[in-house]
Amino acid sequence: MTEVSAGRVDAFADPGRKVIEVGGIEIGIFQFKGAFTAFENICPHLGGPVCQGLMLPRTVDDVTQDNVNLARSFSKTHHNVICPWHGMEFDISTGEHVTTKTLRLRKVPVRVEDGEVFVTVPDRKHQHVHAWFTGERQRPPRERGTSDRT
Amino acid sequence: MLERVAQPPTRELAEITTRTDTRDYLAHATKQARSYDDYEVIVDIDAHVSESRFWAEICTYIENDVLKQMAEGMMQGAKSGNALLNSASGISFQAVSGRIPHQQNNLEEVEPGAGHGFAQNMRRSMDAMGIDYQVVFPSGMLLLGMHPMHDVELHVSNAFNRWIIERIIPDEPRLLCLLYLPFHSPDLCVQLVEKYAHIPGVIGFSVSCVRNNPVYHPSYMKLYRAVEATGKPLVFHTAYNWTDPSFAQLNRFGAMHALSFSHYNLIHLTNWLFNGLPDRFPKLKVVWIEGGLAWIPYLMQRLDHEILMRPSEAPGLKRLPSEYIREMYFTSQPLERSNIRMLQATMETINAETQLLFASDWPHWDFDPPSAITTLPFLSDTAKRNILGLNAAKLFNLPVKRVRPRAEDVLASRGNLVS
Ligand code: FES
C-alpha cells in the first residue's frame, strides 16, 4: 500500500472533489462539510467512472405530518456523486447508494495532515473495473422516510 | 504495511461532461474489453443517433418538396432541431436533468477530414467498447408511428434511411442499417424492401413499435412476404410514449419508461402470435429490440395460460406461444441485473445461448457495455461469445472477422495504458 498526497485541503471546494490516477488506480477524494472521504473510481453497477460524475445534493421527498408529499427538495445534509454512465447516485459521506445499502463504492483510506490530504492507494496491478453488484445480498430494512426531517 | 515513498506520478481526471471525448467517457469499458479481446466478433444490434443534432442535414434528403420546405421553414437556418417530428421536446427527461451527459448531448471535438462527425462519434464508441459492427437507429423518430400526419413518417423515414446509407456508412462501413419502414404505408414498405434489400450495409428491416397499427392487418401480409423472400430479418424496435393516456398517469419518467417500452412489445408480439403469423411466414426471422428481458417470460406464461383455454381464438397456432417465442430473437439491453438468479432463469427460458443478441443502446442513458454480458457468472464461454456476436453474425450473415482495434491500443491512444 502506498500513501500519496491528493493536494492541499484548500484546493478542495466544499462540497468538492478531485479524481486522481496513480499507477493505473483511479481514486475520487471528496470533501463535504469539512470531512474527507475517498473511494475507488469504479461504479459497482457496470464499472463506470462514478467519481467523475456530477455532484448534487440528495433529492428528498417533502412529506408533511399528514403523509402528503408536497414536492421534492434538495437535502442540506447529504450530498451525492452521480455516476455519468447511468445515473446511480452515491452519498459522498458513506459511499452508499441512496436507495440500497447493498450497493456501495469501495472505500479508500484518507487522512489530513498539516493541511494536506493523503490517500492510501490499493496495492493492485490492475484496478478491478467490472461490475460486482448482483442483487444477491438481502436488502436491509428501509429506514423510515428519506427526508431530512425524519 | 503502509509505505511512504516519494510521490509517484499522479494524473488528475476531469469531470465527465457533454464535451468529454467518447473514448475517455468509455475508458473503463475499454479496460473491460481486455477481458474479451480474443472474442471472434462483437456485434451491437442497437445503437442510436440523436438525429436532432443533424436534423437540418437529414432534412435535405426529404424528397417531397412541400415537406422539405416545411422543415426548412421551421428550422430557419438552424442546424439542429426536430422540425416535423412529434417527439415533443420537454417531454423527454431521459438525461435525468443533465446527470447523464452522454444522453444530454455530444459536444466533443471531432477531427477535420476524418469523416462525418457522427461517423467519428460512433467509431470512437465502437473502438472504446470493443465492438466490430454496430447498427444505428434514430431516437426521436421512433415515435413517428404516432404522428397524425402519415406522410411525415413516410418521407422523413426515407430521408433518414438515405442519410445513413449514402452519407454515414460510406464514412464508417462498420456501421450497419436496419432500414426504417414507414409502417403507416404498407405498399411503400414493400417497395423499399425491394429497393434496398441488396444495398450493402442494409442487413434487415425495422418497424418502430410505438404505434397503434395492428401487425395482423391484411395490408401487411405482402410486406412480410417480401421481407421473408429477402432472407433478412424483420425487427421491431420499441420505445416509450408518455402521451398515451395510460402512461400519462405515471408522474415520473422512470416509471413510464419502465412500463412503456415493454408495453409496445407485449402488444405487437401478442398480436403476432394470436393471429398465427409464425406459421404463415415460417421462414421470416423476427427480432424484438429493447425493453430488457424480464417481460418475455411474463408474456410466455400469460399467453400459454390463455391459449390453452381458448384455442378457438388462435387456431393458427400449432404449438404453445412460448415455443414460438423461444425461436424468435431478442436483444439484451437494458439487461435487468438486479437479481442474478431471476436473470439466469430468464436467459434459460428464452434460449439466450442461441437467440439473444447483444445491444448497447449507446449513447442512451441506460446503455450496456459488452461487460454486462461477460460478467454474468452463469453463462458459459460459448454462450457469451454467441450473445456478443456469433448469434448476430449468423442471423444477419455478417463476416466473423475481427475489425475492431485491440483494447490496449485504444487505451494507449488516449494515454490510458498502464502495464
Ligand atoms: S456504471 Fe455507474 S450507474 Fe451504471
Coordinates of C-alpha atoms and ligand atoms in Angstrom, one line a residue:
Chain A
M1 CA 0.0 0.0 0.0
T2 CA 1.3 3.4 -0.9
E3 CA 0.2 6.7 0.6
V4 CA 0.1 9.7 -1.8
S5 CA -0.8 13.3 -1.5
A6 CA -4.0 14.4 -3.1
G7 CA -3.2 18.1 -2.6
R8 CA -3.8 20.8 -0.1
V9 CA -7.1 21.0 1.7
D10 CA -7.7 24.5 0.5
A11 CA -7.5 23.2 -3.1
F12 CA -10.8 21.3 -2.5
A13 CA -14.2 23.0 -2.8
D14 CA -16.8 22.1 -0.1
P15 CA -18.7 20.3 -1.3
G16 CA -16.0 19.3 -3.8
R17 CA -13.7 16.6 -5.1
K18 CA -10.7 15.6 -7.0
V19 CA -10.2 12.4 -9.0
I20 CA -6.7 11.1 -9.4
E21 CA -5.0 8.2 -11.1
V22 CA -1.9 6.7 -9.5
G23 CA -0.2 3.8 -11.3
G24 CA -3.4 2.8 -13.0
I25 CA -5.6 3.0 -9.9
E26 CA -8.3 5.8 -10.0
I27 CA -9.5 7.3 -6.8
G28 CA -12.0 10.0 -6.1
I29 CA -11.4 12.2 -3.0
F30 CA -14.4 14.2 -1.7
Q31 CA -14.9 16.9 0.9
F32 CA -18.3 17.6 2.4
K33 CA -18.8 19.9 5.4
G34 CA -15.1 19.8 6.1
A35 CA -14.8 16.0 6.2
F36 CA -12.9 14.0 3.7
T37 CA -13.8 10.6 2.2
A38 CA -12.3 8.7 -0.7
F39 CA -13.5 5.9 -3.0
E40 CA -12.3 3.9 -6.0
N41 CA -13.5 5.5 -9.2
I42 CA -15.3 2.3 -10.2
C43 CA -19.1 2.1 -10.1
P44 CA -20.5 -1.2 -8.7
H45 CA -23.2 -1.2 -11.3
L46 CA -21.3 -1.7 -14.5
G47 CA -17.8 -0.3 -13.7
G48 CA -18.4 3.3 -14.8
P49 CA -16.2 6.3 -13.7
V50 CA -18.5 7.1 -10.9
C51 CA -16.4 9.7 -9.1
Q52 CA -16.1 11.9 -12.3
G53 CA -19.9 12.5 -12.4
L54 CA -22.0 15.5 -11.5
M55 CA -22.3 16.3 -7.8
L56 CA -25.7 17.4 -6.4
P57 CA -27.4 17.4 -3.0
R58 CA -29.6 14.3 -2.4
T59 CA -33.2 14.7 -3.6
V60 CA -35.7 14.2 -0.8
D61 CA -39.5 14.0 -0.6
D62 CA -41.1 16.7 1.5
V63 CA -43.7 14.7 3.3
T64 CA -45.9 16.5 5.8
Q65 CA -47.1 15.2 9.2
D66 CA -50.2 14.1 7.3
N67 CA -48.2 12.0 4.9
V68 CA -48.8 14.3 2.0
N69 CA -45.9 14.7 -0.4
L70 CA -45.9 18.3 -1.4
A71 CA -42.7 18.4 -3.5
R72 CA -39.2 17.3 -3.8
S73 CA -36.3 19.3 -2.4
F74 CA -32.6 19.2 -2.1
S75 CA -31.1 17.9 1.2
K76 CA -28.9 20.2 3.2
T77 CA -27.2 17.3 5.0
H78 CA -26.5 14.7 2.2
H79 CA -24.5 15.2 -1.0
N80 CA -24.3 12.8 -3.8
V81 CA -21.9 11.9 -6.7
I82 CA -23.8 10.7 -9.7
C83 CA -22.3 8.1 -12.0
P84 CA -22.2 9.6 -15.5
W85 CA -22.8 6.2 -17.2
H86 CA -26.3 5.5 -15.9
G87 CA -27.1 8.0 -13.1
M88 CA -26.7 5.9 -10.0
E89 CA -26.4 8.2 -7.0
F90 CA -24.0 7.6 -4.1
D91 CA -23.7 9.5 -0.8
I92 CA -20.2 11.0 -0.8
S93 CA -20.0 10.8 3.0
T94 CA -20.7 7.0 3.1
G95 CA -20.3 5.7 -0.5
E96 CA -23.7 4.1 -0.2
H97 CA -26.3 4.1 -3.0
V98 CA -29.2 6.3 -1.9
T99 CA -31.8 3.6 -2.2
T100 CA -30.0 0.4 -1.1
K101 CA -27.1 -0.2 1.2
T102 CA -26.2 -3.3 -0.7
L103 CA -24.7 -1.2 -3.4
R104 CA -21.7 0.9 -2.3
L105 CA -18.5 2.4 -3.5
R106 CA -15.2 0.8 -2.4
K107 CA -13.7 3.0 0.3
V108 CA -10.1 4.1 0.2
P109 CA -8.3 5.3 3.4
V110 CA -7.9 9.1 3.5
R111 CA -6.5 11.4 6.2
V112 CA -5.5 15.1 6.6
E113 CA -2.1 16.1 8.0
D114 CA -0.8 19.7 8.2
G115 CA -3.4 20.9 5.7
E116 CA -2.6 18.2 3.2
V117 CA -4.9 15.3 2.1
F118 CA -3.3 11.8 1.8
V119 CA -4.9 8.7 0.3
T120 CA -3.7 5.1 0.6
V121 CA -3.5 3.6 -2.9
P122 CA -4.7 -0.1 -3.0
D123 CA -1.8 -2.3 -3.9
R124 CA -3.0 -3.9 -7.1
K125 CA -1.6 -4.4 -10.6
H126 CA -4.9 -3.7 -12.3
Q127 CA -7.9 -1.9 -10.8
H128 CA -11.0 -4.2 -10.9
V129 CA -13.1 -2.3 -13.4
H130 CA -16.0 -4.7 -13.7
A131 CA -19.5 -4.7 -12.2
W132 CA -19.8 -6.5 -8.9
F133 CA -23.4 -5.9 -8.0
T134 CA -25.6 -8.9 -8.4
G135 CA -28.5 -8.2 -6.2
E136 CA -27.8 -11.4 -4.3
R137 CA -27.5 -9.8 -0.8
Q138 CA -30.7 -9.1 1.1
R139 CA -31.7 -5.5 1.0
P140 CA -31.6 -4.2 4.6
P141 CA -34.9 -3.0 6.1
R142 CA -35.5 0.5 4.9
E143 CA -35.1 3.4 7.3
R144 CA -38.3 5.3 7.8
G145 CA -38.5 8.1 5.3
T146 CA -35.8 9.8 3.4
S147 CA -36.5 13.3 4.4
D148 CA -34.0 15.3 6.4
R149 CA -36.7 15.8 8.9
T150 CA -37.3 12.1 9.7
Chain B
M1 CA 2.2 -2.2 5.8
L2 CA 1.9 1.4 4.7
E3 CA 4.7 2.6 2.5
R4 CA 5.7 6.3 2.4
V5 CA 7.6 6.7 -0.8
A6 CA 8.4 9.7 -3.0
Q7 CA 5.2 10.9 -4.6
P8 CA 4.5 8.7 -7.6
P9 CA 3.3 10.3 -10.8
T10 CA -0.4 11.2 -10.4
R11 CA -2.8 12.3 -13.1
E12 CA -6.0 14.3 -12.4
L13 CA -9.1 13.1 -14.2
A14 CA -11.6 15.7 -15.2
E15 CA -15.4 15.7 -14.6
I16 CA -17.2 14.0 -17.4
T17 CA -19.4 16.4 -19.4
T18 CA -21.1 16.6 -22.7
R19 CA -17.7 17.7 -24.1
T20 CA -15.8 14.7 -23.0
D21 CA -14.3 12.6 -25.8
T22 CA -16.2 9.3 -26.1
R23 CA -13.0 7.3 -25.7
D24 CA -12.4 8.9 -22.4
Y25 CA -16.0 8.6 -21.3
L26 CA -15.8 4.9 -22.1
A27 CA -12.2 4.3 -21.0
H28 CA -13.4 1.9 -18.3
A29 CA -15.3 -0.1 -21.0
T30 CA -12.0 -0.3 -22.9
K31 CA -10.3 -1.7 -19.8
Q32 CA -13.1 -4.2 -19.5
A33 CA -12.7 -5.0 -23.2
R34 CA -9.3 -6.5 -22.4
S35 CA -11.2 -9.5 -20.9
Y36 CA -12.9 -10.3 -24.2
D37 CA -10.2 -9.1 -26.6
D38 CA -9.9 -12.6 -28.1
Y39 CA -13.7 -12.9 -29.0
E40 CA -14.2 -13.6 -32.7
V41 CA -16.6 -10.8 -33.4
I42 CA -18.7 -8.4 -31.3
V43 CA -21.9 -7.1 -32.9
D44 CA -24.1 -4.4 -31.4
I45 CA -27.6 -4.6 -32.8
D46 CA -28.9 -1.4 -31.3
A47 CA -27.1 1.9 -31.1
H48 CA -28.6 5.4 -31.8
V49 CA -28.1 8.7 -33.4
S50 CA -29.6 11.7 -31.7
E51 CA -30.8 12.8 -35.1
S52 CA -31.9 16.2 -33.9
R53 CA -28.2 17.2 -33.8
F54 CA -28.0 16.7 -37.6
W55 CA -31.6 17.5 -38.4
A56 CA -31.1 20.2 -41.0
E57 CA -28.7 17.9 -42.9
I58 CA -31.1 14.9 -42.7
C59 CA -34.0 17.1 -43.9
T60 CA -32.1 17.9 -47.1
Y61 CA -32.8 14.2 -48.1
I62 CA -36.6 14.7 -47.9
E63 CA -37.8 14.1 -51.4
N64 CA -41.2 15.8 -51.1
D65 CA -40.9 19.5 -51.9
V66 CA -43.7 20.6 -49.6
L67 CA -42.5 18.7 -46.5
K68 CA -38.9 19.8 -47.3
Q69 CA -40.0 23.5 -47.4
M70 CA -41.9 23.0 -44.2
A71 CA -38.8 21.6 -42.4
E72 CA -36.7 24.4 -43.8
G73 CA -39.3 27.0 -42.8
M74 CA -39.5 25.6 -39.3
M75 CA -35.7 25.3 -38.9
Q76 CA -35.0 28.9 -40.1
G77 CA -31.3 28.1 -40.8
A78 CA -30.7 26.2 -37.5
K79 CA -28.6 23.1 -37.8
S80 CA -30.3 21.1 -35.1
G81 CA -33.9 20.8 -34.2
N82 CA -36.9 18.5 -34.5
A83 CA -38.9 20.1 -37.3
L84 CA -41.8 18.0 -38.5
L85 CA -41.3 15.5 -35.7
N86 CA -43.8 14.6 -32.9
S87 CA -41.1 13.9 -30.3
A88 CA -42.1 16.8 -28.1
S89 CA -39.0 18.3 -26.6
G90 CA -39.7 18.9 -22.9
I91 CA -41.4 15.5 -22.5
S92 CA -38.1 13.8 -22.6
F93 CA -36.4 13.6 -19.3
Q94 CA -34.0 10.9 -20.4
A95 CA -30.8 12.5 -19.2
V96 CA -32.2 12.9 -15.6
S97 CA -31.7 16.7 -15.9
G98 CA -28.1 16.7 -17.0
R99 CA -27.0 13.9 -14.7
I100 CA -26.1 11.6 -17.6
P101 CA -24.1 13.7 -20.1
H102 CA -23.9 11.3 -23.0
Q103 CA -27.7 11.2 -23.2
Q104 CA -27.9 15.0 -22.8
N105 CA -25.8 15.9 -25.8
N106 CA -22.5 15.2 -27.6
L107 CA -20.3 18.3 -28.0
E108 CA -16.9 16.5 -28.3
E109 CA -14.4 17.7 -30.8
V110 CA -14.1 15.7 -34.0
E111 CA -11.2 15.6 -36.4
P112 CA -11.5 17.7 -39.5
G113 CA -11.1 15.5 -42.6
A114 CA -11.7 12.2 -40.7
G115 CA -15.2 11.7 -42.0
H116 CA -18.7 12.8 -40.9
G117 CA -18.8 13.9 -37.2
F118 CA -21.4 11.3 -36.4
A119 CA -19.4 8.5 -38.1
Q120 CA -16.4 9.6 -35.9
N121 CA -18.5 9.6 -32.7
M122 CA -19.7 6.1 -33.4
R123 CA -16.3 4.8 -34.4
R124 CA -15.0 6.0 -31.1
S125 CA -17.8 4.3 -29.2
M126 CA -17.2 1.0 -31.1
D127 CA -13.4 1.2 -30.5
A128 CA -13.8 2.1 -26.9
M129 CA -16.3 -0.8 -26.1
G130 CA -14.5 -3.3 -28.3
I131 CA -17.3 -3.6 -30.9
D132 CA -16.8 -4.7 -34.5
Y133 CA -20.2 -3.8 -36.1
Q134 CA -22.9 -1.5 -34.8
V135 CA -26.5 -1.0 -36.1
V136 CA -27.7 2.6 -36.0
F137 CA -31.3 3.6 -35.2
P138 CA -32.8 7.0 -34.9
S139 CA -34.1 8.2 -31.5
G140 CA -37.0 10.7 -31.5
M141 CA -38.1 9.3 -34.9
L142 CA -39.1 6.1 -33.1
L143 CA -42.3 8.0 -32.2
L144 CA -43.3 8.7 -35.8
G145 CA -45.7 5.8 -35.7
M146 CA -47.9 8.1 -33.6
H147 CA -47.6 11.1 -35.9
P148 CA -51.0 12.3 -37.1
M149 CA -49.5 13.2 -40.5
H150 CA -48.8 9.8 -42.0
D151 CA -46.9 11.4 -44.9
V152 CA -44.3 12.7 -42.4
E153 CA -43.4 9.2 -41.3
L154 CA -43.2 8.2 -45.0
H155 CA -40.9 11.0 -46.2
V156 CA -38.9 11.6 -43.0
S157 CA -38.0 7.9 -42.6
N158 CA -37.0 7.7 -46.2
A159 CA -34.7 10.8 -45.7
F160 CA -33.2 9.2 -42.6
N161 CA -32.6 5.9 -44.4
R162 CA -30.8 7.7 -47.3
W163 CA -28.7 9.8 -44.9
I164 CA -27.5 6.7 -43.1
I165 CA -26.8 4.7 -46.3
E166 CA -25.5 7.5 -48.5
R167 CA -23.8 9.8 -46.1
I168 CA -22.8 7.9 -42.9
I169 CA -22.0 4.3 -43.8
P170 CA -19.5 5.3 -46.6
D171 CA -17.5 7.1 -43.9
E172 CA -17.7 4.2 -41.4
P173 CA -18.5 0.8 -43.0
R174 CA -18.6 -0.8 -39.6
L175 CA -22.0 0.9 -39.1
L176 CA -25.0 -1.0 -40.4
C177 CA -28.6 -0.2 -41.1
L178 CA -31.9 -1.9 -40.3
L179 CA -34.0 0.1 -42.8
Y180 CA -36.7 2.1 -41.1
L181 CA -40.1 1.0 -42.7
P182 CA -42.9 3.7 -42.7
F183 CA -45.4 1.2 -41.4
H184 CA -48.3 3.6 -42.0
S185 CA -47.8 2.9 -45.7
P186 CA -47.5 -0.8 -46.3
D187 CA -47.3 -0.6 -50.1
L188 CA -44.4 1.8 -49.9
C189 CA -42.7 -0.5 -47.3
V190 CA -42.8 -3.3 -49.9
Q191 CA -41.2 -1.0 -52.5
L192 CA -38.5 0.0 -50.0
V193 CA -37.7 -3.7 -49.1
E194 CA -37.3 -4.5 -52.8
K195 CA -35.2 -1.4 -53.5
Y196 CA -32.9 -1.7 -50.5
A197 CA -32.6 -5.5 -50.0
H198 CA -29.3 -5.7 -51.9
I199 CA -27.7 -2.5 -50.8
P200 CA -24.5 -3.1 -48.8
G201 CA -24.9 -2.2 -45.2
V202 CA -28.7 -2.9 -45.1
I203 CA -28.9 -6.1 -43.0
G204 CA -32.7 -6.1 -42.4
F205 CA -35.8 -4.1 -42.0
S206 CA -37.3 -2.4 -38.9
V207 CA -40.6 -1.3 -37.6
S208 CA -40.9 1.2 -34.7
C209 CA -43.3 -0.4 -32.2
V210 CA -44.7 2.8 -30.8
R211 CA -47.9 2.8 -32.9
N212 CA -51.4 1.5 -32.9
N213 CA -51.2 -0.3 -36.3
P214 CA -52.1 -3.9 -35.6
V215 CA -49.5 -6.2 -37.1
Y216 CA -52.1 -8.7 -38.2
H217 CA -53.8 -6.3 -40.6
P218 CA -54.2 -7.8 -44.1
S219 CA -52.4 -4.9 -45.6
Y220 CA -49.1 -6.1 -44.1
M221 CA -49.1 -9.6 -45.5
K222 CA -47.3 -8.6 -48.7
L223 CA -44.7 -6.8 -46.7
Y224 CA -44.0 -9.8 -44.5
R225 CA -43.8 -12.0 -47.7
A226 CA -41.4 -9.5 -49.3
V227 CA -39.1 -9.4 -46.2
E228 CA -39.2 -13.2 -45.9
A229 CA -38.1 -13.5 -49.5
T230 CA -35.0 -11.4 -48.9
G231 CA -33.9 -13.8 -46.1
K232 CA -33.2 -10.8 -43.9
P233 CA -34.8 -10.3 -40.5
L234 CA -37.8 -8.1 -39.6
V235 CA -37.1 -6.3 -36.4
F236 CA -39.5 -4.5 -34.1
H237 CA -37.9 -1.7 -32.1
T238 CA -39.8 -0.5 -29.1
A239 CA -39.7 2.9 -27.3
Y240 CA -41.7 5.0 -24.9
N241 CA -44.8 7.2 -25.3
W242 CA -45.6 9.4 -22.4
T243 CA -48.6 10.9 -24.2
D244 CA -50.5 7.6 -24.2
P245 CA -53.4 8.1 -21.7
S246 CA -52.4 5.1 -19.6
F247 CA -48.8 6.2 -19.3
A248 CA -49.8 9.8 -18.7
Q249 CA -51.0 8.6 -15.2
L250 CA -47.3 7.9 -14.3
N251 CA -45.8 11.1 -12.8
R252 CA -42.1 10.1 -13.2
F253 CA -40.2 9.5 -16.4
G254 CA -38.5 6.4 -15.0
A255 CA -41.9 4.8 -14.1
M256 CA -43.3 5.5 -17.5
H257 CA -40.1 4.3 -19.2
A258 CA -40.1 1.1 -17.3
L259 CA -43.6 0.1 -18.4
S260 CA -43.9 1.8 -21.8
F261 CA -41.0 0.0 -23.5
S262 CA -42.3 -3.5 -22.7
H263 CA -45.9 -2.4 -23.3
Y264 CA -45.5 -2.0 -27.1
N265 CA -43.5 -5.2 -27.4
L266 CA -46.2 -7.0 -25.4
I267 CA -49.0 -5.7 -27.7
H268 CA -47.3 -6.5 -31.0
L269 CA -45.9 -9.8 -30.1
T270 CA -49.2 -10.9 -28.7
N271 CA -51.0 -9.9 -31.9
W272 CA -48.3 -11.7 -33.9
L273 CA -48.9 -14.9 -32.0
F274 CA -52.7 -14.9 -31.6
N275 CA -53.1 -14.3 -35.3
G276 CA -50.8 -17.2 -36.2
L277 CA -48.3 -15.2 -38.1
P278 CA -45.3 -17.5 -37.3
D279 CA -46.8 -20.4 -39.3
R280 CA -48.0 -18.1 -42.1
F281 CA -44.4 -16.9 -42.6
P282 CA -42.3 -19.8 -41.4
K283 CA -39.0 -18.5 -42.8
L284 CA -39.4 -14.9 -41.6
K285 CA -36.9 -14.3 -38.8
V286 CA -38.3 -11.9 -36.2
V287 CA -36.3 -9.8 -33.7
W288 CA -37.6 -7.8 -30.8
I289 CA -35.4 -4.9 -29.8
E290 CA -35.1 -3.1 -26.4
G291 CA -37.3 -3.3 -23.3
G292 CA -35.0 -5.7 -21.5
L293 CA -35.7 -9.4 -21.0
A294 CA -37.9 -9.6 -17.9
W295 CA -41.1 -9.1 -19.9
I296 CA -40.5 -12.1 -22.1
P297 CA -41.1 -14.9 -19.5
Y298 CA -44.1 -13.0 -18.2
L299 CA -45.6 -13.0 -21.7
M300 CA -44.8 -16.6 -22.3
Q301 CA -46.6 -17.7 -19.2
R302 CA -49.6 -15.4 -19.7
L303 CA -50.2 -16.4 -23.3
D304 CA -49.6 -20.2 -22.7
H305 CA -52.1 -20.0 -19.9
E306 CA -54.8 -18.2 -22.0
I307 CA -54.3 -20.1 -25.2
L308 CA -54.7 -23.5 -23.5
M309 CA -58.2 -22.5 -22.5
R310 CA -59.2 -20.5 -25.6
P311 CA -57.7 -22.3 -28.6
S312 CA -60.6 -21.3 -30.9
E313 CA -59.3 -17.7 -30.7
A314 CA -55.9 -18.7 -32.1
P315 CA -56.4 -21.5 -34.5
G316 CA -53.3 -20.5 -36.4
L317 CA -51.1 -21.6 -33.6
K318 CA -49.9 -25.2 -33.8
R319 CA -47.8 -25.0 -30.7
L320 CA -47.8 -23.1 -27.4
P321 CA -46.9 -19.4 -27.7
S322 CA -43.8 -19.9 -25.5
E323 CA -42.5 -22.4 -28.1
Y324 CA -42.7 -19.8 -30.9
I325 CA -41.2 -17.2 -28.7
R326 CA -38.2 -19.4 -27.9
E327 CA -37.5 -19.5 -31.6
M328 CA -37.6 -15.7 -32.0
Y329 CA -34.6 -13.4 -31.4
F330 CA -34.3 -10.7 -28.7
T331 CA -31.7 -8.1 -27.9
S332 CA -30.1 -7.9 -24.5
Q333 CA -30.4 -4.2 -23.4
P334 CA -31.3 -3.0 -20.9
L335 CA -30.3 -6.1 -19.1
E336 CA -32.0 -6.4 -15.7
R337 CA -29.2 -7.5 -13.5
S338 CA -30.6 -6.6 -10.0
N339 CA -31.5 -10.3 -9.3
I340 CA -29.0 -12.5 -10.9
R341 CA -30.9 -15.7 -10.3
M342 CA -34.0 -14.4 -12.0
L343 CA -31.9 -13.2 -14.9
Q344 CA -30.4 -16.7 -15.2
A345 CA -33.9 -18.3 -15.2
T346 CA -35.0 -15.7 -17.9
M347 CA -32.0 -16.5 -20.1
E348 CA -32.6 -20.2 -19.8
T349 CA -36.3 -19.7 -20.6
I350 CA -35.6 -17.8 -23.8
N351 CA -32.8 -19.9 -25.1
A352 CA -30.4 -17.0 -24.7
E353 CA -27.4 -19.0 -25.9
T354 CA -28.7 -19.1 -29.4
Q355 CA -31.5 -16.5 -29.6
L356 CA -30.1 -13.5 -27.7
L357 CA -28.2 -10.6 -29.5
F358 CA -26.1 -8.1 -27.7
A359 CA -27.3 -4.5 -27.9
S360 CA -25.6 -1.5 -26.3
D361 CA -28.2 1.2 -27.0
W362 CA -25.3 3.7 -26.9
P363 CA -25.5 6.7 -26.3
H364 CA -28.8 6.4 -24.5
W365 CA -28.8 6.7 -20.7
D366 CA -29.5 3.0 -20.0
F367 CA -26.8 1.7 -22.3
D368 CA -25.0 -1.6 -21.7
P369 CA -21.3 -2.2 -22.5
P370 CA -20.4 -5.8 -23.5
S371 CA -19.2 -6.4 -20.0
A372 CA -22.9 -6.5 -19.0
I373 CA -22.8 -10.0 -20.6
T374 CA -19.2 -11.1 -20.0
T375 CA -19.6 -10.6 -16.2
L376 CA -22.6 -12.9 -15.9
P377 CA -21.4 -15.7 -13.7
F378 CA -23.8 -18.4 -15.0
L379 CA -23.0 -18.0 -18.7
S380 CA -20.6 -20.4 -20.4
D381 CA -17.8 -19.0 -22.6
T382 CA -19.7 -20.3 -25.6
A383 CA -22.9 -18.5 -24.6
K384 CA -21.0 -15.2 -24.0
R385 CA -19.4 -15.4 -27.5
N386 CA -22.7 -16.3 -29.1
I387 CA -24.6 -13.5 -27.4
L388 CA -21.9 -10.9 -28.0
G389 CA -21.6 -11.6 -31.7
L390 CA -21.8 -15.1 -33.2
N391 CA -25.6 -15.2 -33.0
A392 CA -25.9 -11.9 -34.8
A393 CA -23.3 -12.9 -37.4
K394 CA -25.3 -16.0 -38.2
L395 CA -28.7 -14.2 -38.2
F396 CA -27.6 -11.2 -40.3
N397 CA -25.0 -13.0 -42.4
L398 CA -22.1 -10.9 -41.2
P399 CA -18.4 -11.9 -41.5
V400 CA -17.0 -13.5 -38.4
K401 CA -14.0 -11.3 -38.7
R402 CA -12.4 -9.0 -36.2
V403 CA -12.2 -5.4 -37.4
R404 CA -12.0 -3.7 -34.1
P405 CA -8.7 -2.4 -32.7
R406 CA -7.1 -4.1 -29.7
A407 CA -8.2 -2.7 -26.4
E408 CA -4.6 -2.0 -25.4
D409 CA -4.1 0.1 -28.5
V410 CA -7.3 2.2 -27.8
L411 CA -6.1 2.8 -24.2
A412 CA -2.6 3.7 -25.4
S413 CA -4.0 6.2 -27.9
R414 CA -5.6 8.1 -25.1
G415 CA -2.7 7.9 -22.7
N416 CA -4.6 5.4 -20.5
L417 CA -2.3 2.4 -20.9
V418 CA -1.0 1.1 -17.6
S419 CA 1.1 -2.1 -17.7
Ligands
FES1 S1 -21.9 2.1 -14.2 FE1 -22.4 3.6 -12.8 S2 -24.5 3.8 -12.9 FE2 -24.0 2.2 -14.2

